XYZ file of N, CA and C in Angstrom:
774
model
N 1.397 -1.251 0.150
C -0.227 -0.057 -0.032
C 0.945 1.467 0.086
N 0.396 2.372 -0.429
C 1.364 3.494 -0.767
C 0.891 4.389 1.185
N 0.179 4.103 1.984
C 0.326 4.609 2.954
C -1.344 5.538 3.304
N -1.856 5.600 1.954
C -2.705 6.584 1.785
C -4.198 6.195 2.847
N -5.011 7.293 2.941
C -5.730 6.883 3.872
C -6.945 6.503 3.094
N -8.047 6.288 3.670
C -9.499 5.660 2.865
C -10.063 6.153 3.733
N -10.915 7.189 3.239
C -12.192 8.323 3.827
C -13.560 7.802 3.153
N -13.844 6.604 2.412
C -14.553 6.807 1.497
C -16.087 6.091 2.337
N -15.848 6.323 3.996
C -16.751 6.089 5.070
C -16.288 7.140 5.879
N -17.078 8.606 5.306
C -16.950 9.703 5.894
C -17.223 9.850 7.540
N -18.526 9.390 7.795
C -19.415 9.739 9.569
C -18.587 8.399 9.993
N -19.167 8.778 11.486
C -18.743 7.804 12.007
C -20.055 6.943 12.079
N -19.445 5.393 12.249
C -20.296 4.766 12.046
C -20.249 4.041 13.937
N -21.644 3.156 14.331
C -21.406 2.652 14.951
C -20.556 1.358 15.417
N -20.228 0.713 14.462
C -19.954 -0.505 14.684
C -18.765 -0.816 13.507
N -17.301 -1.448 13.782
C -16.174 -1.156 12.967
C -16.119 -2.443 11.933
N -15.264 -2.293 11.201
C -14.537 -2.993 10.658
C -13.036 -3.498 10.456
N -12.709 -4.188 10.869
C -10.714 -4.747 10.616
C -10.734 -5.906 9.785
N -10.000 -5.686 8.158
C -9.661 -6.925 7.535
C -8.093 -7.454 7.652
N -8.027 -8.753 7.282
C -7.127 -9.570 6.525
C -6.412 -8.633 5.454
N -7.437 -8.499 4.000
C -7.099 -7.799 3.453
C -6.285 -6.804 3.324
N -6.235 -5.918 4.396
C -5.628 -4.935 4.797
C -3.804 -5.358 4.409
N -3.439 -6.165 5.093
C -2.112 -6.951 5.697
C -1.822 -7.502 4.273
N -2.522 -8.002 3.899
C -2.669 -9.183 2.446
C -2.196 -8.265 1.184
N -3.049 -7.153 0.850
C -2.573 -6.598 -0.440
C -2.936 -4.943 -0.054
N -2.482 -4.772 1.102
C -2.387 -2.937 1.099
C -3.751 -2.478 0.558
N -5.002 -2.795 0.921
C -5.505 -2.147 0.673
C -6.298 -1.594 1.846
N -6.887 -0.322 2.634
C -6.943 0.468 3.386
C -7.830 0.506 4.045
N -8.166 0.152 5.089
C -9.782 0.244 5.614
C -9.966 1.862 5.514
N -11.367 1.941 5.996
C -11.750 3.728 6.144
C -11.372 3.744 7.272
N -10.684 4.527 7.940
C -11.274 5.643 8.979
C -11.526 5.420 10.031
N -12.843 5.534 9.388
C -14.189 6.155 10.413
C -14.968 3.961 10.696
N -14.406 2.923 10.123
C -14.593 1.783 10.154
C -13.922 1.242 11.011
N -12.287 1.540 11.678
C -10.946 1.474 12.368
C -11.745 2.159 13.650
N -12.325 2.959 13.783
C -12.440 3.911 14.446
C -14.076 4.492 15.128
N -14.896 2.982 15.595
C -16.242 3.224 15.242
C -16.782 3.944 16.348
N -18.188 4.503 16.517
C -18.192 4.916 18.265
C -18.368 3.916 18.942
N -19.070 2.341 18.739
C -18.741 1.671 19.689
C -17.547 0.403 19.531
N -17.090 0.065 20.937
C -15.531 -0.624 20.831
C -16.629 -2.396 19.769
N -16.742 -2.603 18.916
C -17.518 -3.545 18.652
C -16.785 -3.784 16.935
N -16.133 -4.563 16.480
C -15.549 -4.538 15.333
C -15.668 -6.089 14.689
N -16.148 -6.046 13.310
C -16.410 -7.480 12.929
C -15.175 -7.957 12.155
N -14.816 -8.801 12.176
C -13.306 -9.271 11.870
C -13.488 -9.822 10.348
N -12.440 -9.644 9.155
C -13.057 -10.120 8.115
C -11.657 -10.888 7.865
N -11.298 -12.242 7.893
C -10.594 -13.167 8.239
C -10.017 -13.864 6.766
N -10.827 -13.288 5.504
C -10.582 -13.589 4.162
C -11.706 -14.769 3.775
N -11.771 -15.514 4.800
C -13.033 -16.665 4.573
C -14.007 -16.858 4.745
N -14.143 -15.992 5.847
C -15.817 -15.783 6.755
C -15.359 -14.611 7.790
N -16.404 -13.968 8.423
C -16.134 -13.377 9.378
C -17.017 -13.723 10.873
N -15.983 -12.808 11.957
C -16.271 -12.853 13.124
C -16.238 -11.872 14.296
N -16.239 -11.721 15.051
C -16.830 -10.628 15.470
C -16.021 -10.045 17.230
N -15.164 -9.327 17.538
C -14.350 -9.197 18.853
C -14.950 -7.338 19.545
N -15.158 -7.606 20.478
C -15.482 -6.437 21.589
C -15.387 -5.566 22.258
N -15.346 -4.922 23.182
C -15.051 -4.946 24.897
C -15.772 -4.019 25.368
N -15.429 -3.858 26.435
C -16.761 -2.973 27.754
C -16.560 -2.031 27.383
N -15.336 -1.378 27.292
C -15.680 0.341 26.972
C -14.433 0.380 25.788
N -14.420 1.367 25.020
C -13.654 1.900 23.926
C -11.751 1.978 24.576
N -10.885 0.786 24.309
C -9.925 1.048 24.689
C -9.110 1.980 24.228
N -8.269 2.162 25.185
C -6.985 3.518 25.273
C -6.468 2.782 24.172
N -5.387 4.094 23.367
C -4.820 4.294 22.467
C -3.301 4.518 22.593
N -3.098 4.676 23.635
C -1.658 5.074 23.883
C -0.871 3.755 23.669
N 0.383 4.105 23.564
C 1.297 2.639 23.865
C 1.309 2.300 25.349
N 1.694 0.876 24.803
C 1.731 0.151 26.107
C 0.331 -0.435 26.568
N -0.542 0.186 26.204
C -1.715 0.413 26.818
C -2.472 -1.522 26.905
N -3.131 -1.680 27.746
C -3.682 -3.188 28.109
C -5.195 -2.968 28.082
N -6.085 -4.220 27.513
C -7.122 -3.921 27.927
C -7.403 -5.810 27.145
N -9.395 -5.908 27.316
C -9.791 -6.990 26.799
C -10.446 -6.873 26.143
N -10.338 -7.704 24.917
C -11.478 -8.232 23.882
C -12.353 -9.434 24.524
N -13.319 -9.496 23.634
C -13.954 -10.523 23.388
C -13.881 -10.718 22.161
N -14.222 -12.455 22.131
C -14.389 -12.637 20.603
C -15.177 -13.980 20.239
N -16.478 -13.456 19.157
C -16.990 -14.422 19.021
C -16.389 -15.583 17.226
N -16.815 -16.709 17.216
C -16.209 -16.998 16.066
C -17.576 -18.518 16.320
N -18.745 -18.247 15.452
C -20.223 -19.150 15.324
C -20.030 -20.024 14.418
N -18.919 -20.083 13.880
C -19.331 -21.108 12.295
C -17.269 -22.103 12.565
N -17.801 -23.569 12.312
C -16.900 -24.912 12.148
C -16.161 -24.049 11.298
N -14.956 -24.484 11.258
C -14.358 -26.052 11.883
C -13.949 -24.687 13.367
N -12.894 -23.806 13.286
C -13.575 -22.771 14.271
C -14.040 -23.277 15.584
N -14.968 -22.605 15.567
C -16.451 -22.469 16.288
C -17.736 -23.399 16.455
N -18.806 -23.453 17.016
C -18.806 -22.112 17.546
C -17.225 -21.958 19.088
N -17.020 -20.560 19.188
C -15.921 -20.354 20.068
C -16.156 -18.690 20.579
N -16.232 -18.742 22.238
C -16.302 -17.683 22.871
C -14.605 -17.519 23.697
N -13.886 -16.552 23.168
C -12.515 -16.379 24.060
C -12.003 -15.127 24.554
N -11.613 -15.057 25.360
C -11.155 -13.370 25.706
C -9.612 -13.190 25.702
N -9.375 -12.008 25.033
C -8.346 -11.832 24.477
C -7.715 -11.043 25.065
N -6.172 -11.009 25.994
C -5.859 -10.046 26.783
C -4.709 -9.027 25.908
N -4.852 -8.149 25.494
C -4.475 -7.295 24.634
C -3.207 -6.462 25.319
N -2.353 -5.987 24.991
C -1.036 -5.364 25.366
C -0.204 -4.514 23.917
N -1.584 -3.514 23.465
C -1.181 -2.633 22.518
C -0.057 -2.127 22.919
N 1.320 -2.951 21.882
C 3.151 -1.928 21.776
C 2.955 -0.840 22.011
N 2.155 -0.915 20.721
C 2.395 0.301 19.624
C 1.582 1.514 19.615
N 0.454 1.299 20.486
C -1.040 1.838 20.589
C -1.640 1.765 19.442
N -2.403 2.217 19.329
C -3.731 2.160 18.350
C -3.901 3.032 17.178
N -4.350 2.730 15.752
C -3.886 3.301 14.652
C -5.550 4.510 14.883
N -5.524 5.861 14.998
C -6.772 6.250 14.863
C -6.975 7.170 13.640
N -6.224 7.491 13.440
C -6.536 7.661 11.860
C -5.539 8.434 11.111
N -5.883 8.952 9.781
C -4.432 9.511 9.099
C -3.716 8.634 8.149
N -2.648 8.714 7.631
C -1.780 8.025 6.691
C -0.723 7.603 7.575
N -0.743 6.529 7.113
C 0.435 5.443 7.650
C 1.635 5.308 6.889
N 2.633 5.578 7.570
C 4.219 5.482 6.453
C 3.981 4.723 5.500
N 3.940 4.137 3.958
C 4.371 2.844 3.867
C 6.236 2.834 3.727
N 6.147 1.742 3.972
C 7.750 1.200 3.846
C 8.519 1.198 2.700
N 9.728 1.407 2.854
C 10.452 1.498 1.331
C 11.931 0.724 1.757
N 12.228 0.499 0.593
C 13.205 -0.546 0.566
C 14.623 0.377 0.725
N 15.563 0.674 1.589
C 16.712 1.279 1.348
C 18.035 -0.279 0.997
N 19.077 -0.232 -0.146
C 19.886 -0.584 -0.156
C 20.539 -0.736 1.555
N 20.538 -2.473 1.517
C 21.297 -2.569 3.237
C 22.822 -2.253 3.142
N 23.118 -1.983 4.223
C 24.737 -1.743 4.521
C 25.469 -2.265 5.018
N 26.354 -3.114 5.043
C 27.296 -4.076 6.441
C 27.143 -4.058 7.174
N 26.788 -5.324 8.022
C 26.284 -5.578 9.405
C 25.196 -5.508 9.727
N 24.063 -4.778 8.588
C 22.829 -5.340 8.796
C 22.376 -6.222 8.600
N 20.956 -6.510 9.402
C 20.080 -8.373 8.447
C 19.264 -7.801 7.035
N 20.291 -8.803 6.435
C 19.823 -8.590 5.030
C 18.910 -9.931 4.542
N 18.614 -10.885 5.845
C 17.445 -11.736 5.597
C 17.252 -12.773 6.764
N 16.286 -12.857 7.319
C 15.913 -13.890 8.145
C 15.910 -15.509 7.314
N 16.974 -16.474 7.370
C 16.557 -17.354 6.724
C 15.620 -18.335 7.457
N 15.597 -18.481 9.006
C 14.502 -19.417 9.565
C 14.405 -19.343 10.590
N 13.075 -19.789 11.490
C 13.541 -19.878 13.109
C 13.693 -21.156 13.286
N 14.320 -21.171 14.589
C 15.382 -22.326 15.624
C 13.889 -23.472 14.984
N 14.533 -24.764 14.647
C 13.748 -25.390 15.084
C 13.012 -25.786 16.367
N 14.006 -26.113 16.914
C 13.683 -26.607 17.972
C 13.276 -25.650 19.177
N 13.314 -23.764 18.840
C 12.488 -23.320 19.910
C 11.270 -23.475 19.406
N 10.955 -23.999 17.619
C 9.538 -23.889 17.721
C 8.630 -25.160 18.503
N 9.501 -26.291 18.229
C 9.088 -27.367 19.113
C 8.695 -26.718 21.144
N 9.685 -26.338 21.851
C 9.896 -25.799 22.571
C 8.832 -25.468 22.933
N 8.598 -24.190 22.331
C 7.132 -23.030 22.759
C 6.048 -22.790 20.780
N 5.594 -23.730 21.378
C 4.996 -23.890 19.893
C 4.134 -22.564 20.104
N 4.182 -21.946 18.979
C 2.983 -20.291 18.338
C 3.759 -19.270 19.223
N 4.551 -19.530 20.157
C 5.224 -18.604 20.310
C 6.616 -17.755 20.093
N 6.518 -17.220 18.831
C 7.550 -16.927 17.938
C 8.404 -15.768 18.650
N 7.910 -14.981 19.217
C 8.502 -14.305 20.198
C 9.632 -14.607 21.560
N 9.374 -15.835 21.485
C 10.387 -16.451 22.236
C 11.672 -17.309 21.231
N 11.397 -17.515 20.213
C 12.577 -18.196 19.146
C 13.499 -17.424 19.205
N 14.903 -18.186 18.641
C 15.718 -17.660 17.990
C 15.648 -17.635 16.610
N 15.913 -16.760 15.605
C 16.292 -16.758 14.019
C 17.359 -16.854 13.713
N 17.400 -17.362 12.676
C 18.767 -17.786 11.481
C 19.138 -16.546 10.975
N 19.720 -15.987 10.597
C 20.216 -14.547 9.839
C 21.275 -13.493 9.105
N 21.093 -13.403 7.653
C 22.468 -13.398 7.273
C 22.449 -12.016 7.136
N 23.676 -11.498 7.157
C 24.016 -10.285 7.486
C 24.592 -9.371 5.951
N 23.987 -8.447 5.701
C 24.273 -7.800 4.264
C 25.930 -7.416 4.413
N 26.953 -7.334 3.160
C 27.989 -7.102 2.927
C 27.550 -6.413 1.689
N 28.690 -5.722 1.591
C 29.188 -4.450 0.201
C 28.996 -5.464 -0.896
N 27.371 -5.283 -1.502
C 27.525 -5.667 -3.082
C 27.429 -4.315 -4.269
N 28.522 -4.235 -4.966
C 27.781 -3.518 -5.504
C 26.628 -3.725 -6.767
N 26.688 -4.721 -7.061
C 25.678 -5.499 -8.132
C 24.491 -5.006 -7.413
N 24.064 -4.904 -6.346
C 22.553 -4.773 -5.571
C 22.062 -3.353 -6.109
N 20.910 -3.541 -6.892
C 20.302 -2.074 -6.824
C 19.622 -1.666 -5.760
N 19.736 -0.216 -5.014
C 18.672 0.430 -4.031
C 19.056 1.918 -3.803
N 18.147 2.410 -3.324
C 18.118 3.733 -2.872
C 19.336 4.153 -1.624
N 20.589 4.282 -1.694
C 20.798 4.798 0.291
C 19.807 5.037 1.087
N 19.563 5.081 2.058
C 18.949 5.407 3.396
C 19.566 6.528 3.863
N 18.550 7.778 3.750
C 18.987 9.464 3.927
C 19.112 9.540 5.139
N 19.777 11.026 4.883
C 19.978 11.124 6.611
C 18.902 11.101 7.540
N 17.682 11.952 7.238
C 16.374 12.043 8.233
C 16.060 10.381 8.456
N 16.280 9.459 8.002
C 15.715 8.014 8.335
C 16.701 7.183 9.129
N 16.228 6.887 10.723
C 16.659 6.248 11.470
C 17.493 5.197 10.649
N 19.227 4.716 10.969
C 20.118 3.667 10.510
C 19.035 2.753 11.245
N 19.402 1.526 10.671
C 19.467 0.352 10.881
C 20.318 -0.222 11.986
N 19.669 -0.937 13.378
C 21.112 -1.707 13.630
C 21.928 -2.234 13.140
N 23.176 -2.513 13.635
C 24.207 -3.188 12.671
C 25.234 -4.187 13.688
N 25.241 -5.516 13.390
C 26.093 -6.463 14.280
C 27.151 -7.171 13.630
N 27.951 -7.304 14.790
C 29.079 -7.679 14.506
C 29.359 -9.359 14.415
N 29.727 -9.349 13.148
C 29.478 -11.003 12.485
C 30.259 -12.140 13.455
N 31.071 -12.023 14.819
C 31.935 -12.736 15.546
C 31.166 -12.543 16.695
N 30.069 -12.087 16.895
C 29.235 -11.297 18.332
C 29.081 -12.668 18.701
N 29.891 -12.898 19.912
C 29.898 -14.912 21.086
C 28.299 -14.772 21.263
N 27.353 -13.962 21.612
C 25.630 -14.286 21.797
C 25.687 -14.870 20.635
N 25.537 -14.961 19.222
C 24.893 -15.269 18.060
C 25.167 -16.478 17.422
N 26.614 -16.927 18.076
C 26.961 -18.063 17.527
C 26.381 -18.963 18.183
N 27.282 -20.192 16.791
C 26.442 -21.723 17.128
C 27.712 -22.795 16.428
N 28.081 -23.403 17.290
C 29.012 -24.774 16.898
C 28.412 -25.886 15.792
N 29.442 -26.690 15.123
C 28.644 -27.567 14.746
C 28.759 -26.964 13.064
N 28.012 -27.476 12.530
C 27.339 -27.211 11.057
C 26.979 -25.669 10.765
N 27.744 -25.222 10.084
C 27.428 -23.717 9.639
C 26.632 -23.471 8.579
N 26.267 -22.253 7.592
C 25.991 -21.998 6.756
C 26.548 -20.894 6.062
N 27.621 -21.032 4.931
C 28.070 -20.415 4.204
C 27.045 -19.200 3.732
N 27.673 -17.724 4.245
C 26.557 -16.635 3.377
C 26.841 -16.465 1.722
N 28.430 -16.773 1.557
C 28.765 -16.434 0.075
C 27.680 -17.641 -0.892
N 27.636 -18.771 -0.521
C 27.019 -20.251 -1.211
C 25.387 -19.825 -0.989
N 24.988 -19.579 0.003
C 23.505 -18.627 0.462
C 22.797 -18.486 -0.753
N 23.750 -17.362 -0.739
C 23.583 -16.026 -2.002
C 22.965 -16.895 -3.377
N 23.922 -17.888 -3.506
C 23.796 -18.856 -5.158
C 23.309 -20.077 -4.748
N 22.539 -19.830 -3.835
C 21.499 -21.394 -3.699
C 20.708 -21.578 -4.611
N 19.970 -20.629 -5.192
C 18.868 -20.967 -6.386
C 19.705 -21.019 -8.009
N 21.327 -21.139 -8.103
C 21.556 -21.173 -9.200
C 22.280 -22.667 -9.015
N 22.758 -22.493 -7.463
C 23.729 -23.943 -7.626
C 22.765 -25.464 -7.178
N 21.379 -24.907 -6.781
C 20.570 -25.757 -5.908
C 21.339 -26.634 -5.052
N 22.014 -26.220 -4.513
C 22.567 -26.197 -3.023
C 22.449 -25.743 -2.214
N 21.756 -26.506 -1.022
C 21.136 -25.797 0.133
C 21.929 -26.618 1.655
N 23.010 -26.894 0.963
C 23.457 -27.710 2.587
C 24.092 -26.687 3.398
N 24.482 -27.611 4.436
C 25.384 -26.612 5.143
C 26.830 -27.268 5.176
N 27.758 -26.239 5.714
C 28.966 -26.707 5.827
C 29.145 -27.602 6.977
N 29.909 -28.705 6.722
C 30.013 -29.782 7.752
C 30.930 -29.452 9.117
N 30.734 -29.732 9.995
C 30.995 -29.472 11.649
C 32.696 -29.803 11.450
N 33.359 -30.494 10.681
C 34.146 -30.882 10.234
C 35.613 -30.057 9.562
N 34.674 -28.644 9.154
C 35.599 -27.564 7.960
C 34.937 -26.096 8.974
N 35.537 -26.347 10.332
C 34.899 -25.084 10.580
C 35.420 -23.767 10.050
N 36.598 -23.638 9.211
C 37.366 -22.474 9.009
C 37.286 -22.524 7.822
N 36.763 -23.064 6.768
C 36.731 -22.920 5.483
C 35.116 -23.339 5.034
N 34.941 -22.640 3.834
C 33.737 -23.409 3.220
C 34.273 -24.487 1.692
N 34.133 -25.378 1.935
C 35.106 -26.732 0.817
C 33.704 -25.783 -0.591
N 32.857 -25.558 -0.048
C 32.131 -25.850 -1.628
C 32.466 -24.553 -2.110
N 32.657 -23.327 -2.234
C 33.424 -21.757 -2.738
C 34.521 -21.996 -2.581
N 35.439 -22.404 -1.644
C 36.706 -22.767 -1.100
C 36.912 -21.216 -1.047
N 36.831 -20.831 0.125
C 36.770 -19.224 0.930
C 36.983 -19.931 2.484
N 38.054 -18.509 2.777
C 37.906 -19.230 4.008
C 36.883 -18.746 5.086
N 36.148 -18.814 5.948
C 35.008 -18.534 6.885
C 34.928 -16.972 6.577
N 35.985 -16.713 7.251
C 35.541 -14.995 7.721
C 35.653 -13.993 6.269
N 35.926 -14.410 5.456
C 35.809 -13.927 4.080
C 34.497 -14.396 3.340
N 33.819 -15.658 3.519
C 32.241 -15.890 3.417
C 31.498 -15.172 3.877
N 31.451 -15.810 4.841
C 30.961 -15.320 5.968
C 29.812 -16.191 6.775
N 29.139 -16.329 7.722
C 27.818 -17.338 8.088
C 26.967 -16.689 8.626
N 25.908 -17.568 9.018
C 24.354 -16.839 9.435
C 25.279 -17.212 10.889
N 24.405 -15.845 11.232
C 23.943 -16.276 12.971
C 22.767 -16.482 14.014
N 22.266 -16.680 14.837
C 21.142 -17.038 15.635
C 20.855 -16.119 16.246
N 19.802 -14.824 16.020
C 19.509 -14.334 16.825
C 18.221 -14.159 17.601
N 18.005 -13.901 19.156
C 16.886 -14.239 19.306
C 15.450 -12.802 19.042
N 14.574 -12.978 18.905
C 13.401 -12.161 18.473
C 13.733 -10.896 18.748
N 13.674 -10.774 20.535
C 14.237 -9.686 20.845
C 15.075 -9.058 20.665
N 16.038 -9.395 20.021
C 17.433 -8.467 19.436
C 17.412 -8.156 18.278
N 16.012 -8.750 17.299
C 16.266 -8.381 16.460
C 15.745 -6.977 15.654
N 15.426 -6.365 14.466
C 15.224 -4.794 14.416
C 13.466 -4.963 14.123
N 12.700 -3.849 14.262
C 11.653 -4.116 14.568
C 11.222 -4.161 13.534
N 11.646 -3.501 12.090
C 11.128 -4.304 10.834
C 11.079 -5.642 11.253
N 12.669 -6.509 10.939
C 12.750 -7.514 10.824
C 11.467 -8.864 12.163
N 11.027 -7.792 12.839
C 10.687 -8.281 13.854
C 9.095 -8.475 13.340
N 8.436 -7.604 12.907
C 7.446 -7.614 11.592
C 7.572 -8.307 10.692
N 8.242 -8.369 10.168
C 8.518 -9.635 9.111
C 7.929 -10.922 9.472
N 8.925 -11.462 10.489
C 8.660 -12.593 11.355
C 7.058 -12.849 11.547
N 6.525 -11.798 12.655
C 5.322 -11.830 13.474
C 4.481 -11.967 12.067
N 4.178 -11.566 10.954
C 3.455 -11.827 9.825
C 3.393 -13.064 9.494
N 5.073 -13.463 9.136
C 5.031 -15.170 8.880
C 4.326 -16.386 9.974
N 4.673 -16.173 10.958
C 4.543 -16.825 12.126
C 2.452 -16.715 12.693
N 2.543 -15.710 12.612
C 1.309 -15.437 13.271
C -0.310 -16.103 13.353
N -1.306 -16.196 14.042
C -2.424 -16.693 13.724
C -3.086 -16.027 13.202
N -4.149 -16.569 12.237
C -4.735 -15.787 11.522
C -5.549 -14.455 12.136
N -5.978 -14.353 13.076
C -6.579 -13.507 13.982
C -5.473 -11.975 13.938
N -4.023 -12.379 14.025
C -3.511 -10.985 14.608
C -3.056 -10.683 13.904
N -2.755 -10.916 12.649
C -2.721 -9.202 11.403
C -3.922 -8.914 11.538
N -5.345 -9.261 11.890
C -6.324 -8.602 11.850
C -6.264 -7.243 12.223
N -6.132 -7.858 13.848
C -6.431 -7.175 15.107
C -4.591 -6.175 14.705
N -3.451 -6.084 14.307
C -2.580 -5.929 14.193
C -3.072 -4.594 13.058
N -3.925 -4.577 12.338
C -4.293 -3.269 11.752
C -4.764 -2.070 12.345
N -5.527 -2.708 13.397
C -5.858 -1.332 14.670
C -4.991 -1.418 15.827
N -4.334 -2.230 15.804
C -3.505 -2.313 17.085
C -2.035 -2.733 16.588
N -0.672 -2.235 16.149
C 0.397 -2.986 15.562
C 1.102 -3.485 16.012
N 1.112 -4.640 15.669
C 1.995 -6.041 16.667
C 1.707 -5.754 18.183
N 0.406 -5.953 18.462
C 0.046 -6.065 19.361
C 0.237 -7.565 20.274
N 0.897 -7.795 21.138
C 0.422 -8.726 21.993
C -0.314 -9.959 22.723
N -1.177 -10.530 22.128
C -2.544 -11.030 22.567
C -2.154 -12.854 22.642
N -3.162 -12.496 23.941
C -3.111 -13.689 25.005
C -4.171 -14.109 24.870
N -4.585 -15.785 24.978
C -5.809 -16.131 25.011
C -5.612 -16.918 26.464
N -5.011 -16.305 27.698
C -5.501 -17.203 28.509
C -4.666 -18.202 29.312
N -3.532 -18.505 28.550
C -2.711 -19.143 28.013
C -2.898 -20.531 26.944
N -4.100 -20.318 25.960
C -4.562 -21.342 25.147
C -4.119 -20.662 24.142
N -4.578 -21.823 23.141
C -3.668 -21.208 21.749
C -4.943 -20.095 21.063
N -4.517 -18.860 20.681
C -5.037 -18.242 20.045
C -5.876 -18.759 18.790
N -7.504 -18.625 18.469
C -8.386 -18.584 17.857
C -7.983 -18.289 16.122
N -8.176 -19.434 15.551
C -7.427 -19.090 14.017
C -8.526 -19.374 12.883
């Protein structure tokens, strides 16, 4: 989406609507539907509708905590009535244009790509992606990569030390140089543990070719956190995030409705 507002519903509405289409297709929901007169929202999940409501209008400031009630009357997910404890990490969207994300050429040391979530963490903390570690590749100087340099007015992305001890792992490792060419070579294998100092596939020393790091969710930059949240979220989360960006949602220790 271009960050523009949707003002097709100019007057206030008693009941609101939040839609997954806003995340998936960049179609902005009308401000009046996001901020209705009553704290009731119809949730459009793509294939059917559910509803969420609060006893009073939730506060809009960052860090606010409140309760939503959720009802799904259709199988296979329902009939289901659930209470959702919400923490509005970044507050609520109350109207006005939202800045559209823009691609800037990554600088060396920034995270260039999230490869995967730690499989063992996924087993230990099913569905709790904020507790997982993520395999990441750092950017390096690439003259062939096109992209606008980040202007001085835009806050820089965090940079990481390739040899930061907190993010290292022993055993087999992933060569950054070979990973970059994986779709050309169709070789997705790791470098074996018995070759800790060089990659036999590209014949480069490890310090030259680079390797992946394992970074906890809390240490990822905000935009990478948002990326993995959208990738692993339950269906209801991106819908509610269109009103309360990146909100933490808890169903009393039970799985979130999906």
